[in-house]
JSON list of C-alpha atoms in Angstrom, two decimals:
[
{"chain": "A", "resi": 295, "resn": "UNK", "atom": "CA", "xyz": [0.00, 0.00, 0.00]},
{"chain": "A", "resi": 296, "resn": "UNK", "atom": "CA", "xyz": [2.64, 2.50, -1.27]},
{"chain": "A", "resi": 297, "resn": "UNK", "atom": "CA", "xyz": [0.27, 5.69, -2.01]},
{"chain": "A", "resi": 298, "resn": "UNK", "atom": "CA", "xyz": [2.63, 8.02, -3.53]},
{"chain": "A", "resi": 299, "resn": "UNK", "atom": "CA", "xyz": [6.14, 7.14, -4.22]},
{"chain": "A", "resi": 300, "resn": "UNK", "atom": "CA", "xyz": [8.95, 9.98, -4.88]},
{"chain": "A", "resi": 301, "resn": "UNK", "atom": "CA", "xyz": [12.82, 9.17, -6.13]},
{"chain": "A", "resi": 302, "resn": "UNK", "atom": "CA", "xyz": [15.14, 9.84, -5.34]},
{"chain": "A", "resi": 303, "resn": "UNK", "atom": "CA", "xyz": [14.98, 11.25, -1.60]},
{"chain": "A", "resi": 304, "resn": "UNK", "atom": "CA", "xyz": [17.74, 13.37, -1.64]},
{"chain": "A", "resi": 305, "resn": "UNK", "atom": "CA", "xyz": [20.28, 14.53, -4.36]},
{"chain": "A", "resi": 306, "resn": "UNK", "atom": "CA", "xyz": [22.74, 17.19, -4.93]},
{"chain": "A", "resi": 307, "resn": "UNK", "atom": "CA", "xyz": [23.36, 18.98, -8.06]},
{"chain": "A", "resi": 308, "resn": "UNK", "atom": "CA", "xyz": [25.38, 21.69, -9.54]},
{"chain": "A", "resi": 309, "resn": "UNK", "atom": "CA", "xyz": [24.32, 24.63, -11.00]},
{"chain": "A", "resi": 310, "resn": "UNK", "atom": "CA", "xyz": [23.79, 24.10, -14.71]},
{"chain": "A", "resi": 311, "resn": "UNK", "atom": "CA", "xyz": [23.40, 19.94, -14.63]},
{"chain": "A", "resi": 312, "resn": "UNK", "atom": "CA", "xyz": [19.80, 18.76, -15.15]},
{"chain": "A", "resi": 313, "resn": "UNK", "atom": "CA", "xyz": [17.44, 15.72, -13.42]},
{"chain": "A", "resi": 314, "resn": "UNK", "atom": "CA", "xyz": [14.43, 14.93, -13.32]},
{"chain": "A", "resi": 315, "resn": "UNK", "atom": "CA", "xyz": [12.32, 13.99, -9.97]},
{"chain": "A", "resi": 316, "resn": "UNK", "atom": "CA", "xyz": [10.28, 11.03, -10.43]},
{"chain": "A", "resi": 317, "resn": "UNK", "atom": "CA", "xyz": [6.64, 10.64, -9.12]},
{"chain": "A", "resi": 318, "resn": "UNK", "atom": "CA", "xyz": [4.03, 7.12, -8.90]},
{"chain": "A", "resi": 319, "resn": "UNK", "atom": "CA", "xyz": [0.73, 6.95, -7.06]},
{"chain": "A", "resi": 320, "resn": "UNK", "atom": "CA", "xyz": [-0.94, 3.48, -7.03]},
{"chain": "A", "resi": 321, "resn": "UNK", "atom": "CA", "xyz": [-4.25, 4.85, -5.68]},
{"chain": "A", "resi": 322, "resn": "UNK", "atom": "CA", "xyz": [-6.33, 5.15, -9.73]},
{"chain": "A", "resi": 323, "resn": "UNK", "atom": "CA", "xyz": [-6.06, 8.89, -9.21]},
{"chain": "A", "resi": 324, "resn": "UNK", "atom": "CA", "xyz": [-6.79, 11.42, -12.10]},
{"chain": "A", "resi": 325, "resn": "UNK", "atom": "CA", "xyz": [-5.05, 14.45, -10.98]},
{"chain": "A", "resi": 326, "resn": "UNK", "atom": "CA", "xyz": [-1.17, 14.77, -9.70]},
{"chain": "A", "resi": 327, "resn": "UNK", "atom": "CA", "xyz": [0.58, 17.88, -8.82]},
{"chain": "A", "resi": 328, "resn": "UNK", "atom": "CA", "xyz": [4.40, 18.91, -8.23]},
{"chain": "A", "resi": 329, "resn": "UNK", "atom": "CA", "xyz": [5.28, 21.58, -5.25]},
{"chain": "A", "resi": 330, "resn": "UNK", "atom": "CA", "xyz": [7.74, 22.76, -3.85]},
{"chain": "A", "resi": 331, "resn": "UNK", "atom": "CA", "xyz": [8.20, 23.96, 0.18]},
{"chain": "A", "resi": 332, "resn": "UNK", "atom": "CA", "xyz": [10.84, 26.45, 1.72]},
{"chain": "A", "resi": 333, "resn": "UNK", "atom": "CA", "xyz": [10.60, 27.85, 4.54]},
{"chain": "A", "resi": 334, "resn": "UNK", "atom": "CA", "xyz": [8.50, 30.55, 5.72]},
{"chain": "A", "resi": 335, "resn": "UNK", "atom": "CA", "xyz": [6.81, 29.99, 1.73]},
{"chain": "A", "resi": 336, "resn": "UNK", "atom": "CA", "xyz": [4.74, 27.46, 2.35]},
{"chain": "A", "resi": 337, "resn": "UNK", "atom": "CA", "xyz": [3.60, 24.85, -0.26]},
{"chain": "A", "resi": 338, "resn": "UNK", "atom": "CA", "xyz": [3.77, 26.36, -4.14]},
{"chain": "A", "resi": 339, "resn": "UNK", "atom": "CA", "xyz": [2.28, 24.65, -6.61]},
{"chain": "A", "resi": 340, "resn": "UNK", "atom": "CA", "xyz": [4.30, 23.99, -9.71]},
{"chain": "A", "resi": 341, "resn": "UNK", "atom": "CA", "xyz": [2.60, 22.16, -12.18]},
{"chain": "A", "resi": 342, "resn": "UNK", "atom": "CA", "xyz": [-0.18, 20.06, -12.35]},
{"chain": "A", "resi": 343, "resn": "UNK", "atom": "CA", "xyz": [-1.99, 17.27, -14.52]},
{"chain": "A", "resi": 344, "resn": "UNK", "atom": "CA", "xyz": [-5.76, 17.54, -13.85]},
{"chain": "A", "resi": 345, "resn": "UNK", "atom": "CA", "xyz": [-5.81, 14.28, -16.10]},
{"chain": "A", "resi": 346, "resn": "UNK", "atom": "CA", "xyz": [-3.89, 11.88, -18.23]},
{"chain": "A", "resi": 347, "resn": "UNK", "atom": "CA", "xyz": [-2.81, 13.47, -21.66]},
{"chain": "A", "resi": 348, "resn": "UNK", "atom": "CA", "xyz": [-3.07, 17.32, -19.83]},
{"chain": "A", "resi": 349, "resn": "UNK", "atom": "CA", "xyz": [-0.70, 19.46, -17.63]},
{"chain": "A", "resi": 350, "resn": "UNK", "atom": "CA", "xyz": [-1.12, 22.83, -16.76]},
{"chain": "A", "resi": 351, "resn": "UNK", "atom": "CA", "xyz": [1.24, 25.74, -15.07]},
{"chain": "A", "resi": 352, "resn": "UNK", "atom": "CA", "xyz": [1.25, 26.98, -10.98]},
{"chain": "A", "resi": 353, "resn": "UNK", "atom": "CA", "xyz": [2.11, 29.43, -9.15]},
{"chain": "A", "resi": 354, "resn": "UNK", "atom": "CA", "xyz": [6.09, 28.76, -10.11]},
{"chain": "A", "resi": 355, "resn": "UNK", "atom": "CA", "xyz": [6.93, 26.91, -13.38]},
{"chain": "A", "resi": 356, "resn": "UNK", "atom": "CA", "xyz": [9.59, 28.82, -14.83]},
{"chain": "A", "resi": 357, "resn": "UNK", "atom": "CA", "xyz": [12.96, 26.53, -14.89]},
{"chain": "A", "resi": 358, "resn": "UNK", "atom": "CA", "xyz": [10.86, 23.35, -14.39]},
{"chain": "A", "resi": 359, "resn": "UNK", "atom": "CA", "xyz": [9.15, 20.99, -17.26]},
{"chain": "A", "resi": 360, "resn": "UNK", "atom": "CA", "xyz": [6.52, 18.18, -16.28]},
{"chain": "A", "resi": 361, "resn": "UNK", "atom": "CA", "xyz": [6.02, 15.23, -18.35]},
{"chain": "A", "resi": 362, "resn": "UNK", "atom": "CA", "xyz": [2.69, 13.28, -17.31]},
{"chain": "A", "resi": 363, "resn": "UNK", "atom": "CA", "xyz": [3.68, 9.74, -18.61]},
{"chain": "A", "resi": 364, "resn": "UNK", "atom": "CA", "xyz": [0.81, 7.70, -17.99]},
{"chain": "A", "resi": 365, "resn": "UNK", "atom": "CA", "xyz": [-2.03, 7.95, -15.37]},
{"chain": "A", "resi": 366, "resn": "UNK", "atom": "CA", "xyz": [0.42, 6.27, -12.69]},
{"chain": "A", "resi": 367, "resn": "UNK", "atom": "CA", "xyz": [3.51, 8.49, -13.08]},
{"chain": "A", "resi": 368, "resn": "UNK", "atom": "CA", "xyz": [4.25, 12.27, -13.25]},
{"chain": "A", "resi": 369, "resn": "UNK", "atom": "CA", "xyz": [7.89, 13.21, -13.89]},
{"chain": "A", "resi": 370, "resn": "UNK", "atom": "CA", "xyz": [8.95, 17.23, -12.84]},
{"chain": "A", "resi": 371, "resn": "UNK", "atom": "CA", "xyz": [12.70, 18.31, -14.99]},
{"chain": "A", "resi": 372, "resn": "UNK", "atom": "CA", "xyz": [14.90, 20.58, -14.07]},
{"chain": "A", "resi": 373, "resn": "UNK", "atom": "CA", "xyz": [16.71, 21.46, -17.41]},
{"chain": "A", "resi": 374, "resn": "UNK", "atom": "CA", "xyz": [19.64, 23.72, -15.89]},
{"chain": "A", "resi": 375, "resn": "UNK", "atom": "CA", "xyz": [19.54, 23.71, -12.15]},
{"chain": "A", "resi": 376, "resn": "UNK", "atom": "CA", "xyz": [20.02, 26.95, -10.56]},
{"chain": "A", "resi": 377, "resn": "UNK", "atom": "CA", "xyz": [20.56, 27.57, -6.88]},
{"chain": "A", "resi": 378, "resn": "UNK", "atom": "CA", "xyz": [17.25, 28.96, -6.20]},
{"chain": "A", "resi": 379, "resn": "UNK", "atom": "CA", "xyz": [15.69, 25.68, -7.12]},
{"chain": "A", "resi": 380, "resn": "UNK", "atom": "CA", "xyz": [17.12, 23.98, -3.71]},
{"chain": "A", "resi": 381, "resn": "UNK", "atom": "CA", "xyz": [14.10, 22.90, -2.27]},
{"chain": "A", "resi": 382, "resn": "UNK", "atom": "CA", "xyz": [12.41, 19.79, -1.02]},
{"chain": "A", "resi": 383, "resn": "UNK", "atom": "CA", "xyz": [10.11, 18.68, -3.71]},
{"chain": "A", "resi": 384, "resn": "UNK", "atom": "CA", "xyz": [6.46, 17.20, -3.07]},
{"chain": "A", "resi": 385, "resn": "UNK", "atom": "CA", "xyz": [4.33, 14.98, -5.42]},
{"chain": "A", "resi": 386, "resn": "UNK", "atom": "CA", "xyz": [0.53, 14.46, -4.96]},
{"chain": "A", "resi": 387, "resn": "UNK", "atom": "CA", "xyz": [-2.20, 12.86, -6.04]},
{"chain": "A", "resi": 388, "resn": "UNK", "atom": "CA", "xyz": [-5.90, 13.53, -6.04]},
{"chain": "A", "resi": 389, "resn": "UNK", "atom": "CA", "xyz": [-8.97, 11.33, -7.21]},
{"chain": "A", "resi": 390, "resn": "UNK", "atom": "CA", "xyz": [-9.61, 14.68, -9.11]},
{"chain": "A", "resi": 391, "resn": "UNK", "atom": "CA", "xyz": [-9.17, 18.26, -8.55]},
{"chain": "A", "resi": 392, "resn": "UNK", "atom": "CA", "xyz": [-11.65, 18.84, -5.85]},
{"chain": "A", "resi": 393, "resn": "UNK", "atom": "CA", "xyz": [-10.78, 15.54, -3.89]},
{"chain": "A", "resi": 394, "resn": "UNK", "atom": "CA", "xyz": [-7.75, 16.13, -1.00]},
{"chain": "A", "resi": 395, "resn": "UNK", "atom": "CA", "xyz": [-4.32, 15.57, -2.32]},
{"chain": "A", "resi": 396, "resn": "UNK", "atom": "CA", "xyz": [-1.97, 12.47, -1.01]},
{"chain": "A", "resi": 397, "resn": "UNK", "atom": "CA", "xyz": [1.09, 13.70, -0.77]},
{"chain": "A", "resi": 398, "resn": "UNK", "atom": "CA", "xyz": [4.84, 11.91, -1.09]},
{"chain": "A", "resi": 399, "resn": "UNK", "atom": "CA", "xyz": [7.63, 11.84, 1.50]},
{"chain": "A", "resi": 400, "resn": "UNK", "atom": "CA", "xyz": [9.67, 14.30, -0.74]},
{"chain": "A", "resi": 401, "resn": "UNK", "atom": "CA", "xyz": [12.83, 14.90, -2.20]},
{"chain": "A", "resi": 402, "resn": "UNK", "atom": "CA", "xyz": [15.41, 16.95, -0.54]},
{"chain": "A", "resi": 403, "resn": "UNK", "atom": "CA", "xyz": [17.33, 18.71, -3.53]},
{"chain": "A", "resi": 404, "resn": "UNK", "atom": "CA", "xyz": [20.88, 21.06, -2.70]},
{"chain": "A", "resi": 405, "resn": "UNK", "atom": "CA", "xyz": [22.23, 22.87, -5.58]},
{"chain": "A", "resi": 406, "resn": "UNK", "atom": "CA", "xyz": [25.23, 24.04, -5.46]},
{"chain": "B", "resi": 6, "resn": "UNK", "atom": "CA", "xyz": [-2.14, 39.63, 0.41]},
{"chain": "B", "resi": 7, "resn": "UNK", "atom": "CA", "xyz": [-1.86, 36.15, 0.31]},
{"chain": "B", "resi": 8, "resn": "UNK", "atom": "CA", "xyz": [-5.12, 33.58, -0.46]},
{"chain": "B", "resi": 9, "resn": "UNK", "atom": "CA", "xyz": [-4.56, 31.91, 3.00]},
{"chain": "B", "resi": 10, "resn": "UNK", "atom": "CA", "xyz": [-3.06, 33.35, 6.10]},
{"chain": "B", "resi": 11, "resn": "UNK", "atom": "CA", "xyz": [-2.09, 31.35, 8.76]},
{"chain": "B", "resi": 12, "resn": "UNK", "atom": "CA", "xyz": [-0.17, 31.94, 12.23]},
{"chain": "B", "resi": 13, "resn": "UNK", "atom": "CA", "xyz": [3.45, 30.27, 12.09]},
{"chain": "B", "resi": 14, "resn": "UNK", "atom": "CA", "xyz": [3.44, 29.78, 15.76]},
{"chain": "B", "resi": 15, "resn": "UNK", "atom": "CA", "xyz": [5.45, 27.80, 17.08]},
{"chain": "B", "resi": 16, "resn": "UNK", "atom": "CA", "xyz": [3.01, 26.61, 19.92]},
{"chain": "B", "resi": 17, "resn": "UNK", "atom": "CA", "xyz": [3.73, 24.57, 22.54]},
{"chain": "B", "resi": 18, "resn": "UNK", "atom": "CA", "xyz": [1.50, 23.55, 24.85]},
{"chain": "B", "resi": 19, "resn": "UNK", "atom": "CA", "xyz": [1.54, 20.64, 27.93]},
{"chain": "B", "resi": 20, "resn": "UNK", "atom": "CA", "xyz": [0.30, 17.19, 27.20]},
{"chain": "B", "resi": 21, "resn": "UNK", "atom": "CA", "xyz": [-3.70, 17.04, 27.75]},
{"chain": "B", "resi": 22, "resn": "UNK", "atom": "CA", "xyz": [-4.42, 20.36, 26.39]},
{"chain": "B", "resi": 23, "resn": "UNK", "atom": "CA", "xyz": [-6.64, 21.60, 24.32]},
{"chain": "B", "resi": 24, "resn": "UNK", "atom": "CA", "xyz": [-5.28, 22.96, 20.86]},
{"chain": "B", "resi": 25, "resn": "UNK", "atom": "CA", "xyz": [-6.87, 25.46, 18.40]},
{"chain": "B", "resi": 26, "resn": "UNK", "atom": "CA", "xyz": [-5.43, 26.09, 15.20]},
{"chain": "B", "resi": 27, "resn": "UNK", "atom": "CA", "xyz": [-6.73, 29.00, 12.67]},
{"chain": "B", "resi": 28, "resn": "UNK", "atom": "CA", "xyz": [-6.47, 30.16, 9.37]},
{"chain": "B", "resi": 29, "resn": "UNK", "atom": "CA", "xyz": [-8.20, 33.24, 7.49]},
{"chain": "B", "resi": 30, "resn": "UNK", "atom": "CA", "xyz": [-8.94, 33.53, 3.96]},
{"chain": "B", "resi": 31, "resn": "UNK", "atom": "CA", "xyz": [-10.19, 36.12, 1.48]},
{"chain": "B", "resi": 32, "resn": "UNK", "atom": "CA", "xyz": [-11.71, 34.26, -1.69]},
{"chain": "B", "resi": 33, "resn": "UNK", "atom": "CA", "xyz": [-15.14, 33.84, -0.44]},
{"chain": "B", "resi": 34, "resn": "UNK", "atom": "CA", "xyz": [-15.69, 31.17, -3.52]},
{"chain": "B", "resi": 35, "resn": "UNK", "atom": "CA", "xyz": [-13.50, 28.44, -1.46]},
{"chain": "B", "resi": 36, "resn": "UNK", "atom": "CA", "xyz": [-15.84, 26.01, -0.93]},
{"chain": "B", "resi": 37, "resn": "UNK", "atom": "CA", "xyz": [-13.79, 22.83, 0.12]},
{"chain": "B", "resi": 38, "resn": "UNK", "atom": "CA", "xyz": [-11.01, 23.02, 3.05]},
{"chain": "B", "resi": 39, "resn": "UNK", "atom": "CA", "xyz": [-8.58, 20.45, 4.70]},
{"chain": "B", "resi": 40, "resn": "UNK", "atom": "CA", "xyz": [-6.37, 20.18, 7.33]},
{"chain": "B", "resi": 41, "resn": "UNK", "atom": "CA", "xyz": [-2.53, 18.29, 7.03]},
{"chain": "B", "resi": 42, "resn": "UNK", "atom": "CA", "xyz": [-0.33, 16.99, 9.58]},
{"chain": "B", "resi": 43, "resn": "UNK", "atom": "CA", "xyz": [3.35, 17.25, 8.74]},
{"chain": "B", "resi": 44, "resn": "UNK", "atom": "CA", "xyz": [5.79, 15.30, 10.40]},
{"chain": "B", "resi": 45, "resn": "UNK", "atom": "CA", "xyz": [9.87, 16.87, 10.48]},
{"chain": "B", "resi": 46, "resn": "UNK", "atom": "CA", "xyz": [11.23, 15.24, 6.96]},
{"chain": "B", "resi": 47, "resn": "UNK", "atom": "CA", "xyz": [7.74, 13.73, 5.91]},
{"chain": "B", "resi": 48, "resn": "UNK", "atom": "CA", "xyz": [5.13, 14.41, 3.24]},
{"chain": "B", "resi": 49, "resn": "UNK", "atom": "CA", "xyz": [1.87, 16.41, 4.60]},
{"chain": "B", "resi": 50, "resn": "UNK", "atom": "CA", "xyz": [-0.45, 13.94, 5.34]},
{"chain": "B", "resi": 51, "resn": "UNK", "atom": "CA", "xyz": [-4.37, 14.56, 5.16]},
{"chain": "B", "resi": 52, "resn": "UNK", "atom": "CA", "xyz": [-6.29, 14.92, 8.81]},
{"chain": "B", "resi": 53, "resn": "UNK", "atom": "CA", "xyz": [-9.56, 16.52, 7.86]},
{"chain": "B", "resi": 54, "resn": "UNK", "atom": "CA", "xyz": [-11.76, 17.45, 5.00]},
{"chain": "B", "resi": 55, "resn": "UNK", "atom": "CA", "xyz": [-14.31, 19.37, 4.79]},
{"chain": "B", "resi": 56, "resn": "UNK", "atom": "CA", "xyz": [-16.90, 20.58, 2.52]},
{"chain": "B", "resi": 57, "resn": "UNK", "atom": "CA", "xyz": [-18.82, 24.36, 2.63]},
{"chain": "B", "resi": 58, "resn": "UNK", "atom": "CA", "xyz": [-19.20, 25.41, 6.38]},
{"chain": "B", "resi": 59, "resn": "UNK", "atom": "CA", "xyz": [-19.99, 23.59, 9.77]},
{"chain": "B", "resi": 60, "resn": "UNK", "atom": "CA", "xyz": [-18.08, 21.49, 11.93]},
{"chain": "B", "resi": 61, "resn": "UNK", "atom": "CA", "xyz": [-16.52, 17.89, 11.60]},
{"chain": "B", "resi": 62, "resn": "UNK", "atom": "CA", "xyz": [-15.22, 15.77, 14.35]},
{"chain": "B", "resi": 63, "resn": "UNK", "atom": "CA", "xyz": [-13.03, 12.76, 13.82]},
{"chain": "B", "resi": 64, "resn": "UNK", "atom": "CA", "xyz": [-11.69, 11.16, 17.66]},
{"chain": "B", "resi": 65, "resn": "UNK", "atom": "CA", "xyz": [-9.44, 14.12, 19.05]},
{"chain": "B", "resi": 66, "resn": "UNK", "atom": "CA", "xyz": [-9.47, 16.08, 16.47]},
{"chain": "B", "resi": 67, "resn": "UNK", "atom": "CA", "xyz": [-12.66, 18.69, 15.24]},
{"chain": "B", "resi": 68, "resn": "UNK", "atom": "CA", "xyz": [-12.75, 20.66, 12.60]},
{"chain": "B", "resi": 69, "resn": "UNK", "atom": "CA", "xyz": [-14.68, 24.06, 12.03]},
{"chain": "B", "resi": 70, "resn": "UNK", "atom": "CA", "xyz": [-15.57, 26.26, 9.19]},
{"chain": "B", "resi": 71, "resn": "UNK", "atom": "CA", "xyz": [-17.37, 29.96, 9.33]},
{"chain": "B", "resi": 72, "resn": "UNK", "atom": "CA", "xyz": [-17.43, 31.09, 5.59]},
{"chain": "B", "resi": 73, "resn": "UNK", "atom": "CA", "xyz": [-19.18, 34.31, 6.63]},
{"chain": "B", "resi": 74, "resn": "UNK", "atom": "CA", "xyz": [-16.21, 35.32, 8.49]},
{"chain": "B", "resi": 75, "resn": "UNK", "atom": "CA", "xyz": [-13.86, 33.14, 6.12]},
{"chain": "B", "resi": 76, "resn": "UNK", "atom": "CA", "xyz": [-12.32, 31.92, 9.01]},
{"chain": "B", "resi": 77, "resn": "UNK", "atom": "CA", "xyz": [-11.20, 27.93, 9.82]},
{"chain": "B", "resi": 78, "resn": "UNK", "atom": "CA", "xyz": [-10.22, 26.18, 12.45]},
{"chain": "B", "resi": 79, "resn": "UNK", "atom": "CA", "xyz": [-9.06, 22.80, 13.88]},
{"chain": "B", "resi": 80, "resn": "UNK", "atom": "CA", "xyz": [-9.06, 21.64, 17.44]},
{"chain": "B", "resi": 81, "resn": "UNK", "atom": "CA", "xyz": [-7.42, 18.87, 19.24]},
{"chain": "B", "resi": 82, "resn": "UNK", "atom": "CA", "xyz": [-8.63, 17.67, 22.58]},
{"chain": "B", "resi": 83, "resn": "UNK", "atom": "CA", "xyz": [-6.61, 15.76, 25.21]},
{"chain": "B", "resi": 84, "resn": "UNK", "atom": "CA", "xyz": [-3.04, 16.54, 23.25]},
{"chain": "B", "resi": 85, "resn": "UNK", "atom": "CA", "xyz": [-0.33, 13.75, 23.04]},
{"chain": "B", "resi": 86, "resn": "UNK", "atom": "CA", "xyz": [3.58, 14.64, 22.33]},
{"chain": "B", "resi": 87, "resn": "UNK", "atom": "CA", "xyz": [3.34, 12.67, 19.35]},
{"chain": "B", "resi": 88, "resn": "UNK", "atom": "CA", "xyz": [0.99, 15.52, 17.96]},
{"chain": "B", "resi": 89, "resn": "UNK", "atom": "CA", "xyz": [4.11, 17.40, 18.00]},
{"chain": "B", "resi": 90, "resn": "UNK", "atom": "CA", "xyz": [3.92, 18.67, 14.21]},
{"chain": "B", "resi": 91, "resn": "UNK", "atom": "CA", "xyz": [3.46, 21.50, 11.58]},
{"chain": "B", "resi": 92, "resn": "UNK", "atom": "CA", "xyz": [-0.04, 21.76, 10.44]},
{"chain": "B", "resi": 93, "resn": "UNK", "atom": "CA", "xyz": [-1.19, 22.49, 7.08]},
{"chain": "B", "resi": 94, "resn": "UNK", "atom": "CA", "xyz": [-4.71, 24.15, 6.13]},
{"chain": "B", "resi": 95, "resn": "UNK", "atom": "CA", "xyz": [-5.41, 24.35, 2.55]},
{"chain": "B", "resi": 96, "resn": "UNK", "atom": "CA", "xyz": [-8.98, 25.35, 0.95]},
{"chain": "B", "resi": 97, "resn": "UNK", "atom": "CA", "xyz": [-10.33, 25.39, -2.91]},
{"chain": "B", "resi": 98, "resn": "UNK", "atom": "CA", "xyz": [-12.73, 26.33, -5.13]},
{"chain": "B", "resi": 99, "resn": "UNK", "atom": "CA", "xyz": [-15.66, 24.37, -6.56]},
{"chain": "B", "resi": 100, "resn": "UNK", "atom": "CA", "xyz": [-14.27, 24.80, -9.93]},
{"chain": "B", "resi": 101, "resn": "UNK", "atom": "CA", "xyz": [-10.81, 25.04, -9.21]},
{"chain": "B", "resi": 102, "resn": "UNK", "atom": "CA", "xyz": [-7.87, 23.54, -10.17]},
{"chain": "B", "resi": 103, "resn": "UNK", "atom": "CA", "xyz": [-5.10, 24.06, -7.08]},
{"chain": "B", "resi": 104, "resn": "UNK", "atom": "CA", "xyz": [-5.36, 24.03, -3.88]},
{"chain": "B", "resi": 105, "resn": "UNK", "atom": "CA", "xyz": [-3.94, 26.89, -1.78]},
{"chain": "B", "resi": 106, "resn": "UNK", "atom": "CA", "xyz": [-2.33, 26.14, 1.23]},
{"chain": "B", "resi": 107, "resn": "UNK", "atom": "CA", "xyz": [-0.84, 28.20, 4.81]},
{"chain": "B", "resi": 108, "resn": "UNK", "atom": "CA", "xyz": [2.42, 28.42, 5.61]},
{"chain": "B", "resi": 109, "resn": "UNK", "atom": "CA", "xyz": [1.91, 26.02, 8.25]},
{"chain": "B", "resi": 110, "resn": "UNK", "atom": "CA", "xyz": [1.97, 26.80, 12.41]},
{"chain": "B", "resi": 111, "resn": "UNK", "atom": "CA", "xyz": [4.35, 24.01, 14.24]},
{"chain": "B", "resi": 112, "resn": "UNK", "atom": "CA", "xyz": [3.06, 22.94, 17.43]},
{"chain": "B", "resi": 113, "resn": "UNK", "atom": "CA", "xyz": [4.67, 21.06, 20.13]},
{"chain": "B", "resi": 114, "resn": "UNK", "atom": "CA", "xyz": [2.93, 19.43, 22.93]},
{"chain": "B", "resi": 115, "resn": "UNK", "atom": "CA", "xyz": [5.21, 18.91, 26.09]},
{"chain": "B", "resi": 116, "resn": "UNK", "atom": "CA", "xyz": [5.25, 15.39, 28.01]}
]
């Protein structure tokens, strides 16, 4: 009964070098989301998939891309990882956008 | 001004107490709101959901919602140290697409 599954848990990168953050839910839901939390910030959403085959913007998408693979798995991309981006990353899933999210354990990302 | 405020605390209160948590909003079209429990390193994990106003109880925990005064709240009776936590309220719309969430207030609750 895994719920939401996030690899890896931590990583560091330098600036410049790209990854991508990988994201399963097991639970048949519709909609996933990527967010990010710092402190003091809160949750912000990234991006989102409100469905298979659709992904939309958040509140902060610039220097990420999202790639919604099937209805199981929801990948977030950093193309050139930039210090701001240090973070600890969340995945959740929804049954659909109304329904509470289940959320991940996280990943801890460092640039440096 | 932000969609949700919420007080960052920390509070820390003795074991057995009762706990109140708030948050205000100012979209009056939030129409479904939750509370999170987030343990240090952990994912937020989903306590209470609610939909349009009143109260829900669930065991120690009760949740309330006033939309006229766009105000929530959760309350824990009879508090344990392993409610020690940061808690999460987050609301949305009826046709929305995101959820919008506090900043979180971390409470401790002293053996």
């Amino acid at each position: 009964n895994a719920g939401v599954t996030q690899t890896p848990k931590f990583q560091v990168l330098k600036t410049g070098q790209s990854m991508t953050l990988q994201c399963a839910q097991d639970m048949n839901h519709n909609s996933m989301y990527w967010y990010r939390q710092d402190p003091g910030m809160g949750l912000r959403l990234i991006y989102y998939s409100a469905s298979e085959g659709t992904t939309d913007k958040g509140e902060v998408p610039n220097g990420y891309n999202v790639s919604r693979l099937n209805k199981r798995e929801f990948s977030l991309r950093l193309e050139s990882a930039a210090p701001s981006q240090t973070s600890v990353y969340f995945c959740a899933s929804g049954r659909d956008r109304t329904q509470p999210q289940h959320f991940g354990d996280g990943t801890r990302l460092s640039i440096l | 001004q932000k969609e949700v405020e919420q007080d960052p605390g920390p509070l820390s209160v003795p074991e057995g107490a009762i706990v109140s948590l708030n948050c205000t909003y100012s979209n009056s079209a939030f129409q479904y709101f939750m509370w999170y429990r987030q343990y240090s390193r952990k994912g937020p994990e989903l306590l209470m959901y609610t939909y349009s106003s009143g109260n829900k109880e669930d065991g120690r925990f009760t949740a309330q919602v006033d939309k006229s005064s766009k105000y929530i709240s959760l309350f824990i009776r009879d508090s344990q140290p392993s409610d020690s936590a940061t808690y999460l309220c987050a609301m949305s719309e009826n046709t929305g697409n995101q959820f919008y969430f506090g900043t979180g207030t971390s409470l401790t609750v002293i053996p």
